[in-house]
PDB file of C-alpha atoms in Angstrom:
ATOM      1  CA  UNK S 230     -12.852 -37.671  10.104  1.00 50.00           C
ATOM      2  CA  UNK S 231      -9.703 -37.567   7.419  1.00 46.00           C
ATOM      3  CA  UNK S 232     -12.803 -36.191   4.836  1.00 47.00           C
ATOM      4  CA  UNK S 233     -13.160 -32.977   7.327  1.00 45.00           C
ATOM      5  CA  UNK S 234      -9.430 -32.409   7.874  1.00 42.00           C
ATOM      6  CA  UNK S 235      -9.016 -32.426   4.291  1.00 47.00           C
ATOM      7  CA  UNK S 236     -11.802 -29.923   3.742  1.00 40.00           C
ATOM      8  CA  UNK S 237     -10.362 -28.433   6.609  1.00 41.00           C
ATOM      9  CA  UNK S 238      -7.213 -27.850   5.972  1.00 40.00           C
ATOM     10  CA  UNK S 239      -8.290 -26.762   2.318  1.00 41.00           C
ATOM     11  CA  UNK S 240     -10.320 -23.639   3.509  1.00 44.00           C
ATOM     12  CA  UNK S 241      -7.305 -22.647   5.813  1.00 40.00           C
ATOM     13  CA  UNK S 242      -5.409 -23.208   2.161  1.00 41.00           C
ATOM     14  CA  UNK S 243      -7.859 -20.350   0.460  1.00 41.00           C
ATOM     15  CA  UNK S 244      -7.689 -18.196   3.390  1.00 44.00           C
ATOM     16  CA  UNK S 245      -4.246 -17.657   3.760  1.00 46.00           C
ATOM     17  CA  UNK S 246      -3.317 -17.533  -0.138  1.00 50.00           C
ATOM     18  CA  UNK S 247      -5.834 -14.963  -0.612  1.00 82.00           C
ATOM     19  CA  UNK S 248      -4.854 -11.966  -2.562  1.00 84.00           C
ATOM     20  CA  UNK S 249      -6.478  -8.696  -2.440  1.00 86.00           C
ATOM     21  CA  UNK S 250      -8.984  -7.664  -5.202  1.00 87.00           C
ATOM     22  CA  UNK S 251      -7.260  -7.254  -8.485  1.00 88.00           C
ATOM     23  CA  UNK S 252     -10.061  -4.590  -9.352  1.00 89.00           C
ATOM     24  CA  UNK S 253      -8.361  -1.847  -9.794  1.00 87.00           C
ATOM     25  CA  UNK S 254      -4.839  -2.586 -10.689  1.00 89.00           C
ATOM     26  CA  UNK S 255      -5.549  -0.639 -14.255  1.00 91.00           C
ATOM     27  CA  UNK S 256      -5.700   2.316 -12.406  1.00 90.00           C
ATOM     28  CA  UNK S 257      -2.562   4.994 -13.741  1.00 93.00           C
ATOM     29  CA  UNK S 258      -0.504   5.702 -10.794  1.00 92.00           C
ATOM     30  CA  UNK S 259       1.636   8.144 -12.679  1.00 94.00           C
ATOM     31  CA  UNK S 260      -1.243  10.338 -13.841  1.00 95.00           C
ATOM     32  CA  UNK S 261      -2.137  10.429  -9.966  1.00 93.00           C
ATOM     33  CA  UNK S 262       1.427  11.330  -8.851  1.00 94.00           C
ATOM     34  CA  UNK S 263       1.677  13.824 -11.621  1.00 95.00           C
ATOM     35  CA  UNK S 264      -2.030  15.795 -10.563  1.00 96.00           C
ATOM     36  CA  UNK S 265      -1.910  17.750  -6.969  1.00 96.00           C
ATOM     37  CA  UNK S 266      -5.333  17.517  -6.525  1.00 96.00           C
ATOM     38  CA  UNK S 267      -5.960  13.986  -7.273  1.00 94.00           C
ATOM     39  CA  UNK S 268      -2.549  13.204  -4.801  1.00 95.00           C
ATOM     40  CA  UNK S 269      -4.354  15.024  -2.094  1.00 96.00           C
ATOM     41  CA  UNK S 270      -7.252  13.282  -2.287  1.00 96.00           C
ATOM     42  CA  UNK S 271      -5.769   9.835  -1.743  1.00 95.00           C
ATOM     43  CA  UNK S 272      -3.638  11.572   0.958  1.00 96.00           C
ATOM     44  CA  UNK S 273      -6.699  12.976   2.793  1.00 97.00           C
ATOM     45  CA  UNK S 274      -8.635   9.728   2.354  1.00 96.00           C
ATOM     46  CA  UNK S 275      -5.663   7.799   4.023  1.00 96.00           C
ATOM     47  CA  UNK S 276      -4.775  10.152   6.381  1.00 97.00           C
ATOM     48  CA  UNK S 277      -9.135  10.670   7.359  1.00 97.00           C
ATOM     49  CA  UNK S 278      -9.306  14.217   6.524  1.00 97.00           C
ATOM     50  CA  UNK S 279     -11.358  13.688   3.833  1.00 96.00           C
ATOM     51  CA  UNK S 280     -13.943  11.549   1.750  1.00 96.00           C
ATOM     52  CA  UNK S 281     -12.800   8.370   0.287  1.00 96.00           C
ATOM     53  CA  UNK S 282     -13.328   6.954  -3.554  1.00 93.00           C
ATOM     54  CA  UNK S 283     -14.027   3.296  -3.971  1.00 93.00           C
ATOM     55  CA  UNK S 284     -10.700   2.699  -4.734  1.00 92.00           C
ATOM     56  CA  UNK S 285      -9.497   4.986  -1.789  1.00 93.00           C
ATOM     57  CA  UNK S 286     -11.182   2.927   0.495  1.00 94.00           C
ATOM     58  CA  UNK S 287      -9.541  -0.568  -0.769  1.00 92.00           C
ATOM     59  CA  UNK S 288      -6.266   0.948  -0.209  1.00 92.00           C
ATOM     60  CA  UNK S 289      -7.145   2.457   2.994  1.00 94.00           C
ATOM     61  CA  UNK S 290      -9.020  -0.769   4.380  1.00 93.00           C
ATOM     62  CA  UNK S 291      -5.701  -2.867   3.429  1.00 92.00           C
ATOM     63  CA  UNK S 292      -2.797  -0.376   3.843  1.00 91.00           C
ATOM     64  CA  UNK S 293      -1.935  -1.301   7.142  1.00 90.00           C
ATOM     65  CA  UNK S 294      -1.498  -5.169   6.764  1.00 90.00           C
ATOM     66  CA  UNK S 295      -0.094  -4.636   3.316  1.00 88.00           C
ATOM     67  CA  UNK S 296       2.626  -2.591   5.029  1.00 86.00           C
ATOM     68  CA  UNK S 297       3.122  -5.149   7.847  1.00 86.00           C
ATOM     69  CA  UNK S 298       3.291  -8.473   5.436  1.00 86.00           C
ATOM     70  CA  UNK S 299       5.281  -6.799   3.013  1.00 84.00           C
ATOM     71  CA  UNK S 300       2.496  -6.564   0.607  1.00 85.00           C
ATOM     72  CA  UNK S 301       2.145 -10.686   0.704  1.00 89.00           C
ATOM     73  CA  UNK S 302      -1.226  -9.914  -0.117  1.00 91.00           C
ATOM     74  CA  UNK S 303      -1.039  -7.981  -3.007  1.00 89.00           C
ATOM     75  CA  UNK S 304      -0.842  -8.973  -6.738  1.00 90.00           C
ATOM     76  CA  UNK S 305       2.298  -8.064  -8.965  1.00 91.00           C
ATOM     77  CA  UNK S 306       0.843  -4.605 -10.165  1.00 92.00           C
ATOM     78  CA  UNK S 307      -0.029  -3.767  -6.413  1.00 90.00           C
ATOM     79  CA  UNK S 308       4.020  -4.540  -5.495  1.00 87.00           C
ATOM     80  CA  UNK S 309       4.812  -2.525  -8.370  1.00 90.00           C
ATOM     81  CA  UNK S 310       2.710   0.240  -8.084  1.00 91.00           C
ATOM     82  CA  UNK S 311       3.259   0.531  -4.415  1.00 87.00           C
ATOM     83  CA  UNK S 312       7.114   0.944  -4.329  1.00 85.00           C
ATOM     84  CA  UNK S 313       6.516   3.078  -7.783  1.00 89.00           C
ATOM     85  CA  UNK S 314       4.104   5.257  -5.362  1.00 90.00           C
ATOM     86  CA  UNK S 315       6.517   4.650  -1.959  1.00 85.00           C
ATOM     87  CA  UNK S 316       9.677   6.037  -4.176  1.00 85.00           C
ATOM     88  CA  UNK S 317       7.674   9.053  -5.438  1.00 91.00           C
ATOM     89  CA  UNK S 318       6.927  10.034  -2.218  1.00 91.00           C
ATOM     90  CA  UNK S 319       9.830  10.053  -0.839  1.00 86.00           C
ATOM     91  CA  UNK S 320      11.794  11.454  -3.605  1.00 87.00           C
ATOM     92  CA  UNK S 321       9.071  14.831  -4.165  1.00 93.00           C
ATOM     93  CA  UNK S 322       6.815  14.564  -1.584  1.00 95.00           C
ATOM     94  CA  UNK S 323       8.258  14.553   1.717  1.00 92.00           C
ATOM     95  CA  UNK S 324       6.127  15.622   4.072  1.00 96.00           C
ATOM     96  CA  UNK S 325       3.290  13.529   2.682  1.00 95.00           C
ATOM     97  CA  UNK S 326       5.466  10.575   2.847  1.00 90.00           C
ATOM     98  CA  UNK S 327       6.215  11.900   6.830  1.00 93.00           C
ATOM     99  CA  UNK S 328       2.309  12.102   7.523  1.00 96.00           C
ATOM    100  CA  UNK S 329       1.767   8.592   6.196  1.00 94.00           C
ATOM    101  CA  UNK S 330       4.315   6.967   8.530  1.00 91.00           C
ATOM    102  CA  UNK S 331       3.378   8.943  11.372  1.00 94.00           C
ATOM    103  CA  UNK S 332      -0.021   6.942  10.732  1.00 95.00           C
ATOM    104  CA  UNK S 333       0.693   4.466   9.714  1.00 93.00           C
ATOM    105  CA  UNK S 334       4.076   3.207  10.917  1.00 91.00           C
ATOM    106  CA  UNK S 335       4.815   5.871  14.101  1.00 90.00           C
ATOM    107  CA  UNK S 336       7.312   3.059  15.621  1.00 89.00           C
ATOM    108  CA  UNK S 337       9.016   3.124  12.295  1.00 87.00           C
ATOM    109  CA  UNK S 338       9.372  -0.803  12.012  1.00 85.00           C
ATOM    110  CA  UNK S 339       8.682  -0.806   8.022  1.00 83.00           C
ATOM    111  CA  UNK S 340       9.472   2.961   7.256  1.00 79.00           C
ATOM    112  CA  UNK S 341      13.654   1.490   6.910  1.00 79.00           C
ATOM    113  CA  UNK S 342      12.281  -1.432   4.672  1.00 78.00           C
ATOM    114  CA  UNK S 343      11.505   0.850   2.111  1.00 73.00           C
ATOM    115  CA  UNK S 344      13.580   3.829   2.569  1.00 73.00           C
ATOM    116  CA  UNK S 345      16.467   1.247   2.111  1.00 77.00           C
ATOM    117  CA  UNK S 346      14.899   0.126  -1.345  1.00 71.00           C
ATOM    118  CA  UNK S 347      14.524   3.698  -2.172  1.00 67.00           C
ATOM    119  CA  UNK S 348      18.624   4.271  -2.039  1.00 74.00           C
ATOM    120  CA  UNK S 349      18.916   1.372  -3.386  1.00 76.00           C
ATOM    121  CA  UNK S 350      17.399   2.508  -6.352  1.00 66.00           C
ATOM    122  CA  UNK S 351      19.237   5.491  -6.667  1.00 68.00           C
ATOM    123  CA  UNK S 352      17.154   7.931  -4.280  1.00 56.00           C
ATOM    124  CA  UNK S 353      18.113  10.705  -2.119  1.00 63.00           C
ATOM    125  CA  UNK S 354      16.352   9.716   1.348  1.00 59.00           C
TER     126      UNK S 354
END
């Protein structure tokens, strides 16, 4: 019995520190922030009016719960890059940053969260 608790409580262990895939934390944010058309790709993937690249798809298929845990998932280049994207957004791009909270946070529980970081790093929100 304690030998199957302990195995137990080891798999709840590896379930609940899991981290999502470090795959594709390489990628260059900037050089996506910096190109319209690759932008609006990742913005149509999230937002489903268009196709999505492998690496759309792993940030669609997490976005959600990443935004609800406060990223607890993610590894330190996924924190980094997402309030390097977040502060982008809502420093040039507006309306894409509106369009993503209407999706993805239309009771506006998180949207404050980050906005708040945002000024606090010097940003007009």
């Amino acid at each position: 019995m304690a030998g199957k608790l302990i195995v137990f409580c080891c798999v709840l262990v590896a379930v609940f520190a899991e981290k999502y895939t470090d795959k594709y934390d390489n990628i260059n944010l900037q050089e996506i922030l910096d190109n319209e058309r690759l932008l609006g790709a990742y913005v149509d993937c999230l937002l489903d009016k268009g196709k999505c690249s492998p690496e759309g798809k792993e940030l669609k298929d997490h976005i959600q719960e990443a935004l609800e845990t406060g990223c607890s998932k993610c590894t330190e280049a996924q924190e980094k890059g997402t309030y390097t994207i977040i502060e982008h957004l809502i420093n040039k791009k507006k309306e894409i940053w509106e369009e993503l909270c209407a999706k993805y946070d239309a009771e506006g529980k998180y949207r404050k969260k980050y906005e708040e970081r945002a000024k606090s790093a010097g940003l007009t929100v």
